Amino acid sequence: MTCEQRSTVYVETYGCQMNVSDSELMLGKLAAHGYDAVDRPDAADVILVNTCAIRDHAEQRVLGRLGELRRDMKPGAIVGVTGCMAQRLGPQLLKRAKHVSVVLGPDGYRALPELIERARQGERTIATTFDLEEHYEDFQPRRFDKVKAWIPVQRGCDYRCTYCIVPTTRGAERSRKLADVVREVESVVADGMTEVVLLGQTVNSYHDGEYDFADLLRAVGHVPGVRRVRFTSPHPNDFSDRVIEAMATVDTVCEHVHLPMQSGSTRVLKRMLRRYTREGYLECVAKLRAAIPGLSVTTDVIVGFPGETDDDFEETLAVVREVGFAEGFTFKFSPRDGTPATRMPAELTVPDEVASDRLARLVETIRGIARASNLQQLGRRYEVLIEREARRGDALLMSRTRDFKTVLVPGDASMLGNYATVELTGTTGSTFTGQIVRERQPLPMAG
Ligand code: SAH
Ligand code: SF4
Ligand code: F3S
């Protein structure tokens, strides 16, 4: 395509980091086919909505947004729906939204330029076949973030948690070759990025046939120029001693783990098919903490899962207090069509008011613990990486410690990507404000 023929594309991303990474891949693919990214839908020849199906609320938001886009889009613009909702709903989406002409699941992005072309000819297409070989190795992602790089290392999921739609929307688990991951990490370092975040649904079950996640952490963590390695989300059952040892011994691996717990009750965990007990989860946290001093732990919790009693919920609160999570993402159970949880006896359904009440108590408990712990941190010094501007116009930058604390520091955009030592001067309870003591100090330094 010649320069005069370049078109514009706008992507809106919902859901998890895997979707963010997929959007970067799609934009990269389209850039190679003559599309420039724009940041407004009404300026775009092609609008892509990269969707999430994890909870009903996520899907409703997308459906609402598709309605708005119909009003805002340029006449004749092509609208594509990609990602997990596209995979789940396929033809239903074409039926519901007449202005959508491309529906593309997570393994189909290679066909994007061709399907857009066909849409221009008036065709409406759906491509939702899984491709277990597909890792988009030859795509050049166009990254949104200039400081840290999302690196997918695994696609799909082989667990079958009974509430979860992901195995349906993303298919079976498969890992990229270690050498391919390392090559991508080297290329982001060459572009000036120093933090990498390895992505997978159960990222620590990574295995490429030859190398496991411990090998991967070592290989990525030792790429010259990498200063911080993070990963999300691990599954408690896949923390082998080898993986924990790699985390403990590779200096660039940060002292933070996001370890989804879902429930603190063994009865509920069993019904969720999480494959660990309350004690198993606690033991996993204890092992990680023993190996990695200063480790902070964040989590995901679902309330109102079918059959969850008051006692079960009290057990969840007790584990939350015992672990002392630095942060928790909390969700009300949302039944997803076709998942085993929807086939549980109706009398097990937790009434919405009860679930809402539990959610509020859980949020309050997690916040209270985080606040108390954060107040203790005031006056301490940490190394931060300055990630982005906090909010428009207020001359504050958002930075993070290795253990994932958010610290707002004064400064300007020229400091993005720099490391600094900060002293924590205040806290809202969840985030901190800080003063820079020293910028760009030498590596490595643990929090
Ligand atoms: N693969 C990750 C989680 C992916 S989904 C893992 O296993 O940890 C992110 C979070 O959404 C989950 O941890 C869970 O807490 C929540 N979630 C998933 N399905 C849900 C549902 N049906 N209802 C409510 N929350 C859900
Ligand atoms: Fe869903 Fe469970 Fe797989 Fe996570 S491990 S993506 S919660 S099925
Ligand atoms: Fe949502 Fe799909 Fe991620 S369902 S959470 S975008 S894997």
Short mmCIF file of N, CA and C in Angstrom, two decimals, residues 78 93 99 191 219 238 253 278 298 322 340 399 401 431:
data_model
loop_
_atom_site.label_atom_id
_atom_site.label_comp_id
_atom_site.label_asym_id
_atom_site.label_seq_id
_atom_site.Cartn_x
_atom_site.Cartn_y
_atom_site.Cartn_z
N ILE A 78 -15.63 0.72 9.32
CA ILE A 78 -15.80 -0.71 9.58
C ILE A 78 -15.69 -0.92 11.09
N LEU A 93 -23.52 -11.74 17.84
CA LEU A 93 -23.08 -10.34 17.82
C LEU A 93 -23.47 -9.68 16.50
N HIS A 99 -24.22 -2.81 12.74
CA HIS A 99 -23.09 -2.04 12.20
C HIS A 99 -21.77 -2.76 12.40
N ASP A 191 14.48 -1.00 22.66
CA ASP A 191 13.62 0.18 22.52
C ASP A 191 13.63 1.05 23.78
N ALA A 219 15.95 -16.87 32.31
CA ALA A 219 16.39 -16.40 30.99
C ALA A 219 15.99 -14.93 30.79
N ASP A 238 0.86 -24.16 40.76
CA ASP A 238 1.99 -24.23 39.83
C ASP A 238 3.24 -23.55 40.38
N VAL A 253 13.61 -10.15 39.36
CA VAL A 253 12.22 -10.55 39.63
C VAL A 253 11.73 -9.79 40.87
N ARG A 278 -7.95 -24.31 51.54
CA ARG A 278 -7.56 -23.11 52.30
C ARG A 278 -6.13 -23.25 52.81
N THR A 298 -0.99 -9.74 46.43
CA THR A 298 -2.31 -9.21 46.08
C THR A 298 -3.15 -10.38 45.57
N GLU A 322 -5.43 -13.03 57.77
CA GLU A 322 -4.20 -13.78 58.05
C GLU A 322 -3.09 -13.43 57.04
N PRO A 340 -19.89 -24.90 34.39
CA PRO A 340 -20.49 -25.85 35.34
C PRO A 340 -21.23 -25.17 36.50
N SER A 399 4.40 6.32 39.99
CA SER A 399 5.55 5.42 39.99
C SER A 399 5.21 4.20 40.84
N THR A 401 6.91 0.94 43.31
CA THR A 401 8.01 0.26 43.97
C THR A 401 8.09 -1.15 43.40
N THR A 431 -2.85 4.41 48.07
CA THR A 431 -1.67 4.86 47.34
C THR A 431 -0.87 5.84 48.19
#
